[in-house]
Each structure stands twice: as structure tokens, then as C-alpha cells.
mmCIF file of C-alpha atoms in Angstrom:
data_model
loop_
_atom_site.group_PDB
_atom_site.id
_atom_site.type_symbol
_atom_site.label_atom_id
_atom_site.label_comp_id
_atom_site.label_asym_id
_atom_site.label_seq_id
_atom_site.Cartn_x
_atom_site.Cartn_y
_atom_site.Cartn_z
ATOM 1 C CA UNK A 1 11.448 -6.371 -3.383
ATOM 2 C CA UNK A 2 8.108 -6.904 -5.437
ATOM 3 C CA UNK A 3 6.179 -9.922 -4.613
ATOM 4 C CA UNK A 4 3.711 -9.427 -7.435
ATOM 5 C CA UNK A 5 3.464 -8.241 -10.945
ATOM 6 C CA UNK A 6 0.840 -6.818 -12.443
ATOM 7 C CA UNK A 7 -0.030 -6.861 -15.835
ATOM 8 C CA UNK A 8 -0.534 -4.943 -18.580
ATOM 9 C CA UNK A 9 1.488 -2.146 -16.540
ATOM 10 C CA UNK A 10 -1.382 0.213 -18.727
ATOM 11 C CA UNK A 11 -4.568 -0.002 -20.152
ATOM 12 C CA UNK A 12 -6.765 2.187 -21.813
ATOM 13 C CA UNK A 13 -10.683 1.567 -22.169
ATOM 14 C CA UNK A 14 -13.282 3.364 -23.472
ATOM 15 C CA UNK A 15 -16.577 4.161 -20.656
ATOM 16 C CA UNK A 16 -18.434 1.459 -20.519
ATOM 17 C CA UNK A 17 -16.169 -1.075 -21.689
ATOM 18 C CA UNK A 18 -14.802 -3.964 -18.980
ATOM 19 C CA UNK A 19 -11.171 -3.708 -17.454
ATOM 20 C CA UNK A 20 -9.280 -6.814 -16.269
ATOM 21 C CA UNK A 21 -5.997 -7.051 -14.852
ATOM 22 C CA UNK A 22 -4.126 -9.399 -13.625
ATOM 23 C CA UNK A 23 -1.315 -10.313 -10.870
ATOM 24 C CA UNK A 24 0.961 -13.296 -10.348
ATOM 25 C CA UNK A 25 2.792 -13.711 -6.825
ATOM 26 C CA UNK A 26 6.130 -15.911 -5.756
ATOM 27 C CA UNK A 27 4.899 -17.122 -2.308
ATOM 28 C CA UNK A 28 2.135 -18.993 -0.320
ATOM 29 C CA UNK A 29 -0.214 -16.356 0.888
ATOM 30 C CA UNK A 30 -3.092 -15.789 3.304
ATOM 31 C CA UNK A 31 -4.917 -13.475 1.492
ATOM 32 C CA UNK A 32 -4.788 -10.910 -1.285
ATOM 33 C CA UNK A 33 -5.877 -7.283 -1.276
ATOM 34 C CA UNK A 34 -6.272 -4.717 -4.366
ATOM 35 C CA UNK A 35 -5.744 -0.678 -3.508
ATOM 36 C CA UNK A 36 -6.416 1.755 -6.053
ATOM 37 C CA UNK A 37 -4.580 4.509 -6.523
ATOM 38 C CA UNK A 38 -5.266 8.627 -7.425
ATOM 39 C CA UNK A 39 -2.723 10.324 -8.695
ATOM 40 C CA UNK A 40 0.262 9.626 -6.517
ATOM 41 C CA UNK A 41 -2.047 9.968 -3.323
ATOM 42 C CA UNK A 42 -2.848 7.362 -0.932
ATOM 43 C CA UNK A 43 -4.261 4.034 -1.402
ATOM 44 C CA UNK A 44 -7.679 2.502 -1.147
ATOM 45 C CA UNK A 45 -8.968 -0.745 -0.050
ATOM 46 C CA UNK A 46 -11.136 -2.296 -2.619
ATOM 47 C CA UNK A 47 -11.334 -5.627 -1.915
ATOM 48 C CA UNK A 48 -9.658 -8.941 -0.216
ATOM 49 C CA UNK A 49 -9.852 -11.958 -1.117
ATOM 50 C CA UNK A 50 -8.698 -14.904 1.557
ATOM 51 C CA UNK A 51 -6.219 -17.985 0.596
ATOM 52 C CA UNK A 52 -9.121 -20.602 0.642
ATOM 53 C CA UNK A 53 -11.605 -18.378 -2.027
ATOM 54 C CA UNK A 54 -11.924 -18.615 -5.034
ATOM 55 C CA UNK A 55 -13.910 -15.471 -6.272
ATOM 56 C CA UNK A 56 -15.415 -12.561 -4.425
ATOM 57 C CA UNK A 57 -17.625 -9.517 -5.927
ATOM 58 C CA UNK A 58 -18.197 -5.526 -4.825
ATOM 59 C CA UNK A 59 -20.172 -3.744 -6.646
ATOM 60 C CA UNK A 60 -18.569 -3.439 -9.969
ATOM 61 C CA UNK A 61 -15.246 -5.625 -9.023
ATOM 62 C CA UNK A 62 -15.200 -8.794 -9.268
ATOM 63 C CA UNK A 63 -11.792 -10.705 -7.968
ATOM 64 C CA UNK A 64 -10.488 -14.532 -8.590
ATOM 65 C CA UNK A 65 -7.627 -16.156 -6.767
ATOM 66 C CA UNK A 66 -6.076 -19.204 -8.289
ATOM 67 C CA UNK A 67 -3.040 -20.118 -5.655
ATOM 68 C CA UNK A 68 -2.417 -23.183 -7.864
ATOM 69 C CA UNK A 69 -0.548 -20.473 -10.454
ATOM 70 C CA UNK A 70 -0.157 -18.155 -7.884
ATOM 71 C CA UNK A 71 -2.300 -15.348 -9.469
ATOM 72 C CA UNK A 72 -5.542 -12.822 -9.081
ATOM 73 C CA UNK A 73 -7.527 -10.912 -11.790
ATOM 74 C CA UNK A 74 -9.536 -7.738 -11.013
ATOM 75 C CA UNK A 75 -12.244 -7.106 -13.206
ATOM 76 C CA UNK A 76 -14.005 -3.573 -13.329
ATOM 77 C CA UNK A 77 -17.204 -3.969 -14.973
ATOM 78 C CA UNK A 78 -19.215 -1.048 -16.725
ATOM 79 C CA UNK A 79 -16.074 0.995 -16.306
ATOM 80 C CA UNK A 80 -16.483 5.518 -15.958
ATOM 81 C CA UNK A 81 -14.185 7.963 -15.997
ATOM 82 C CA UNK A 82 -13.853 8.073 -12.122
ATOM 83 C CA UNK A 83 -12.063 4.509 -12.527
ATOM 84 C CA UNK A 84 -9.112 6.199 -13.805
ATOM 85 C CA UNK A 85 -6.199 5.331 -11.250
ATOM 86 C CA UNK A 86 -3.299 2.853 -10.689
ATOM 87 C CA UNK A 87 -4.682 -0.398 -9.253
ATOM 88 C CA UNK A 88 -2.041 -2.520 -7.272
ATOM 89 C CA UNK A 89 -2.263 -6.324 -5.767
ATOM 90 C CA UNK A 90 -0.754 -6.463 -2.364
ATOM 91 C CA UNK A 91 -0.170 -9.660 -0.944
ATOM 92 C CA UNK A 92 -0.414 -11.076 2.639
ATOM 93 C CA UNK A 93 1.568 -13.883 4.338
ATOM 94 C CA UNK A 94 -0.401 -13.523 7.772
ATOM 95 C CA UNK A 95 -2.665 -11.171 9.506
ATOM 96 C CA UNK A 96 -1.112 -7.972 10.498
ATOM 97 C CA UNK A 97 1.939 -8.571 8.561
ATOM 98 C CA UNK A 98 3.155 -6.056 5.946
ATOM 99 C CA UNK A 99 1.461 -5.670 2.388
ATOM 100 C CA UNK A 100 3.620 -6.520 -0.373
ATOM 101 C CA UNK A 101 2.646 -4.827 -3.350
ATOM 102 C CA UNK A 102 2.988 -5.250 -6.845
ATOM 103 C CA UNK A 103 4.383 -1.917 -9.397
ATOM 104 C CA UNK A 104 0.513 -1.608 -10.543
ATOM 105 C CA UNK A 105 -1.942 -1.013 -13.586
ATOM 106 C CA UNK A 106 -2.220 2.314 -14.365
ATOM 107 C CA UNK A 107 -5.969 2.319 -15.907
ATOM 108 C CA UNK A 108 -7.342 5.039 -18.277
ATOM 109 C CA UNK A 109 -10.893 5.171 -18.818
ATOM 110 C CA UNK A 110 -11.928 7.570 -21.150
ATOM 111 C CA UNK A 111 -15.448 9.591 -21.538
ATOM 112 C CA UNK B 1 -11.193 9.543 3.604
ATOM 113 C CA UNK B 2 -9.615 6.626 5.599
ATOM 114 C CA UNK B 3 -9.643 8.895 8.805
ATOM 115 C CA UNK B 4 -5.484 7.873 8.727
ATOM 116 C CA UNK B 5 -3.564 11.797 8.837
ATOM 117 C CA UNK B 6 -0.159 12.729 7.665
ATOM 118 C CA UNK B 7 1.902 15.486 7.957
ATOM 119 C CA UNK B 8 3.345 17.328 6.547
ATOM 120 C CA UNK B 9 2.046 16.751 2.699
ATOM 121 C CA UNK B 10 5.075 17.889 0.835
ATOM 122 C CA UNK B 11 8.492 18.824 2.233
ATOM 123 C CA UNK B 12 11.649 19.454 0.154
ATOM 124 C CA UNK B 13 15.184 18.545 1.980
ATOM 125 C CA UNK B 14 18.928 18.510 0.955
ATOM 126 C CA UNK B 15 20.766 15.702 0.822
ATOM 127 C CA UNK B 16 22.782 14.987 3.906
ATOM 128 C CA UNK B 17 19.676 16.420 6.196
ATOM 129 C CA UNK B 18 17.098 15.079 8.387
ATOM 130 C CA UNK B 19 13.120 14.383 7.839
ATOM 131 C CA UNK B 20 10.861 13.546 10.487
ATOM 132 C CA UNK B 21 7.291 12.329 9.197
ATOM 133 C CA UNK B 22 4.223 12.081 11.223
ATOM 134 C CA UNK B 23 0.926 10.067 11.177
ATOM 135 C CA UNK B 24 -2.198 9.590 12.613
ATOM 136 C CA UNK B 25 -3.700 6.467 13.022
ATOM 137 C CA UNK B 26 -7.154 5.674 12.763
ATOM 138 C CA UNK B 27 -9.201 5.375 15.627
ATOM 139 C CA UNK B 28 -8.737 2.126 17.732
ATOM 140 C CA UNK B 29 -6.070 0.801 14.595
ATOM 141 C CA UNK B 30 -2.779 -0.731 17.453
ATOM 142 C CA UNK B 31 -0.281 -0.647 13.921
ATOM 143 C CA UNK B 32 1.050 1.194 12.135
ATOM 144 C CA UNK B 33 3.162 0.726 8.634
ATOM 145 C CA UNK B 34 5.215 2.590 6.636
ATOM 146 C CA UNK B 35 6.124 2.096 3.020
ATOM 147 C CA UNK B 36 8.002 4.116 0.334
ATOM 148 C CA UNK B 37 6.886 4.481 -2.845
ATOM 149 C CA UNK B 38 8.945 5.849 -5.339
ATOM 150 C CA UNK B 39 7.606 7.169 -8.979
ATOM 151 C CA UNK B 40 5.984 5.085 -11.418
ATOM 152 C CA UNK B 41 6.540 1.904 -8.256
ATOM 153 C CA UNK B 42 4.467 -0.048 -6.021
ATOM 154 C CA UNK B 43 4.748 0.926 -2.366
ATOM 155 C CA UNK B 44 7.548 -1.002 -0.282
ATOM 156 C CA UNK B 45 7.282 -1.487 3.066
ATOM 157 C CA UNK B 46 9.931 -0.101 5.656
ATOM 158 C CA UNK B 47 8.550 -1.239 8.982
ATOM 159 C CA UNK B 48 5.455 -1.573 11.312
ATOM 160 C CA UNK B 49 4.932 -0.509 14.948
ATOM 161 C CA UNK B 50 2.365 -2.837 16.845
ATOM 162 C CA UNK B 51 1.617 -1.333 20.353
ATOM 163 C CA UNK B 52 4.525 0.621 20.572
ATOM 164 C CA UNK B 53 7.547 -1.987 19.392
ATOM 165 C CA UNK B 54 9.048 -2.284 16.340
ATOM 166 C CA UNK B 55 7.338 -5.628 14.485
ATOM 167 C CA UNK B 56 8.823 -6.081 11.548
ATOM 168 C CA UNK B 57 11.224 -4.179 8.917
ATOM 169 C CA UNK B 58 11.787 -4.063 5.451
ATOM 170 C CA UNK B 59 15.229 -4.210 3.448
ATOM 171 C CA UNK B 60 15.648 -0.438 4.650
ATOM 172 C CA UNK B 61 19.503 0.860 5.893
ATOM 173 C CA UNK B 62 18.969 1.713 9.746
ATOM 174 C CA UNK B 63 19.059 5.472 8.928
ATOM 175 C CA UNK B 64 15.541 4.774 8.624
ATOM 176 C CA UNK B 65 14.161 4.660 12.257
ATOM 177 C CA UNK B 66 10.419 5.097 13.597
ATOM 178 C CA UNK B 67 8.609 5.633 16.783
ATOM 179 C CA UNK B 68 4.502 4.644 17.899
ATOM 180 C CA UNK B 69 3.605 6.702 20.926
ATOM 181 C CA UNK B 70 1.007 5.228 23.666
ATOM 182 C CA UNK B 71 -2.139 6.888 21.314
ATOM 183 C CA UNK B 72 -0.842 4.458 18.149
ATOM 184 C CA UNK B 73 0.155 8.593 16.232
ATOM 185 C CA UNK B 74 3.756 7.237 14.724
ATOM 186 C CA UNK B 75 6.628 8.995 13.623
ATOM 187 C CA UNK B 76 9.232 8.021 10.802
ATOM 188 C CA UNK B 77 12.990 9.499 10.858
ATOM 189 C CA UNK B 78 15.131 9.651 7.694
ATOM 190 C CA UNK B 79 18.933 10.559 8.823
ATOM 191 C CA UNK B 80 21.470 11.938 6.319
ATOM 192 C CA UNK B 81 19.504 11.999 3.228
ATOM 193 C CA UNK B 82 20.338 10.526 -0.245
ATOM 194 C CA UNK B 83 18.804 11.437 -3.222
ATOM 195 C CA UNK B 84 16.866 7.922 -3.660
ATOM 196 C CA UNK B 85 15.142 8.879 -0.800
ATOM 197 C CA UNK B 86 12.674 11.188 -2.722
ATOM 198 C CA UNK B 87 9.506 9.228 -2.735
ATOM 199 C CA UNK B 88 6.054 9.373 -1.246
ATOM 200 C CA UNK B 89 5.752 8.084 2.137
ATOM 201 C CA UNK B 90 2.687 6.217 2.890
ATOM 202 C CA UNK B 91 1.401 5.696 6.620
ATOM 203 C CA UNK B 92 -1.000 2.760 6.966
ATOM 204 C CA UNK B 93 -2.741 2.121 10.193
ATOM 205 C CA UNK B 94 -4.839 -1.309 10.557
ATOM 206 C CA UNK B 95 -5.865 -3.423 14.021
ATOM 207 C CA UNK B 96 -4.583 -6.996 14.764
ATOM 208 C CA UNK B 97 -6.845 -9.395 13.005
ATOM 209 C CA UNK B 98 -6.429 -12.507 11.179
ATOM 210 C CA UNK B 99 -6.733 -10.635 8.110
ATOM 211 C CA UNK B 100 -6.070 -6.801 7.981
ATOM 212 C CA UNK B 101 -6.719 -4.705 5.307
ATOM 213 C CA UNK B 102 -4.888 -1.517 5.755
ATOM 214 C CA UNK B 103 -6.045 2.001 5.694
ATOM 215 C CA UNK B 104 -3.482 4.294 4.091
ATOM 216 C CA UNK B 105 -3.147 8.159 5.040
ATOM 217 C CA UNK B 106 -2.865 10.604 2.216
ATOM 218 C CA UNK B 107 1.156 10.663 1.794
ATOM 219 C CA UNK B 108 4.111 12.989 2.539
ATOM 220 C CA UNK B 109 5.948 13.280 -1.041
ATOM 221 C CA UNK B 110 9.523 13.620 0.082
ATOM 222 C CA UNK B 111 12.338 15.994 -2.524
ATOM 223 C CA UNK B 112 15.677 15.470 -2.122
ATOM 224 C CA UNK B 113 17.906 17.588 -3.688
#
């Protein structure tokens, strides 16, 4: 089953513009990880974010963790064409336990 | 590239067969998970090998059966095949930290037909 849900499940931005999306989970985590997505190919590590923090930045991405409502927001700043891809929260109970993913963002950028 | 291998990348099967997936870990990564990930879904794990022994499993029917071999490589085994077993099939090797972010090979997409 889905731990998290990500929302909108689409979004379409012009280049340039910022992209935010969001995730809510159900239960107490130790961290939180986004992947991004390429057409149906395998996933990539952008960023993690641990239980006890409240933001984190990489480059463009900027993540926030509120585990009072039990939810993350990415935000892609100064977004290109390249960005185009599904984004997905994956959640973390403990280390080296499984990820439990969301059903994603697809995100259009367009040129 | 996460340095994580699968093979093969697409494979087309009848239902009632059998599918045997393989993947590479990355270099000095102990685990290995599996997850499905059907169209237009968010990947769902099956199970994870940690040093050879099954460590962990997902709400998967035991058709669904795996191997990790002494150099962390990892097999997974589909028995008599259903059509809701068309999916991608993600591999994800990571090492036994605290916190483990997990480096995902490139997919096998599984057909059933």
C-alpha cells in the first residue's frame, strides 16, 4: 500500500517558473527521500531529509518536513526543460528498511 | 548512472510462465530491494536481501521469491504468471546505515500476456 500522496498528481510550468509539490504520509518516520523519475526508467536520489530537520537545500531543490502534519514540499526553483519527470516522496521508518513511495507528480516544464 | 545493473531490460512472458530477473548491486552496497511498479504508480516494495537472507517482504503472494548471492548480484523469481504482474521491476541496492538512500538500477519492464 501507499504511505504517501503526492499532490497535484500533474503540473505544468512554464521554464523558469518555480514548481512545488507536496506529500502527506500516515506514519512516524525517520527520514524522507524524493526520487525523480524519466520516463518509466529508474529512479534518482535527489535529496533526504532526516525526522529531526526541518528544511534542507541542493542546488535548485529546496525540501521542508513538517512531521507535526505529517508532510514534505519539494520546491524546484528556476525550473528547465530537463526537470520534466515524475517526482515521488518515499518514506523511511528506519535505516535500511524499505522505501515506501508515494504514486508521484508527474512535472512538465515547458521551453 | 547509479552503477546498480539489470537485466534483462524488457522481456515479454505468457501468463502461467516463469521470469527470472537479475541485478547488480553497486559496489560495496550488502542490500538489495525490489519493488514493482506498475503504470501511472509509485514503486511498491516486494522484499530486500541483506547479506544473503531474506529481511523483509512486502504484501507480495509467495510466487514471488528472490535470491542474494555471496557478491550482493540478486535475483527475483516470478512463478506462474498473472496478467497484473506486467510492471517495471526496479532493483535498488544501498549499504546498512542509519539512513540509506537507495540507488535504483535502470528497470526490467515485465509483459504479460
Amino acid at each position: 500500500s501507499q504511505q504517501g500522496e503526492e499532490d497535484p498528481q500533474a503540473l505544468s510550468i512554464q521554464e523558469g517558473e518555480n514548481a512545488t509539490m507536496n506529500c502527506s504520509y500516515k506514519t512516524s518516520i525517520n527520514n524522507l527521500q524524493w526520487y525523480r523519475q524519466n520516463s518509466g526508467r529508474g529512479l534518482v536520489h535527489l535529496i533526504l531529509i532526516r525526522s529531526n530537520e526541518r528544511e534542507k537545500h541542493s542546488g535548485r531543490l529546496r525540501v521542508t518536513l513538517d512531521t507535526s502534519k505529517k508532510s514534505s514540499s519539494l520546491l524546484i526553483t528556476a525550473s528547465r526543460a530537463a526537470d520534466t519527470a515524475s517526482y515521488f516522496c518515499a518514506t523511511q521508518r528506519s535505516g535500511n528498511t524499505p522505501l515506501v513511495f508515494g504514486k508521484g507528480t508527474r512535472l512538465s516544464v515547458i521551453a | 548512472e547509479t552503477g546498480v545493473t539489470q537485466s534483462p531490460t524488457h522481456l515479454i512472458k505468457t501468463r502461467g510462465q516463469q521470469v527470472t530477473l537479475r541485478c547488480s548491486s553497486q559496489s560495496g552496497h550488502n542490500t538489495v530491494s525490489w519493488y514493482q511498479q506498475a503504470l501511472g504508480q509509485g514503486p511498491q516494495f516486494i522484499f530486500q536481501y541483506y547479506r544473503e537472507e531474506e529481511n523483509g517482504r512486502g504484501n507480495f503472494p509467495p510466487r514471488f521469491s528472490g535470491l542474494q548471492f555471496p557478491n550482493y548480484s540478486s535475483e527475483l523469481n516470478v512463478n506462474a504468471l498473472e496478467l497484473d504482474d506486467s510492471a517495471l521491476y526496479l532493483c535498488a541496492s544501498s549499504w546498512d546505515r542509519v539512513e540509506s538512500e537507495q540507488f535504483f538500477g535502470p528497470g526490467t519492464r515485465l509483459t504479460v500476456l
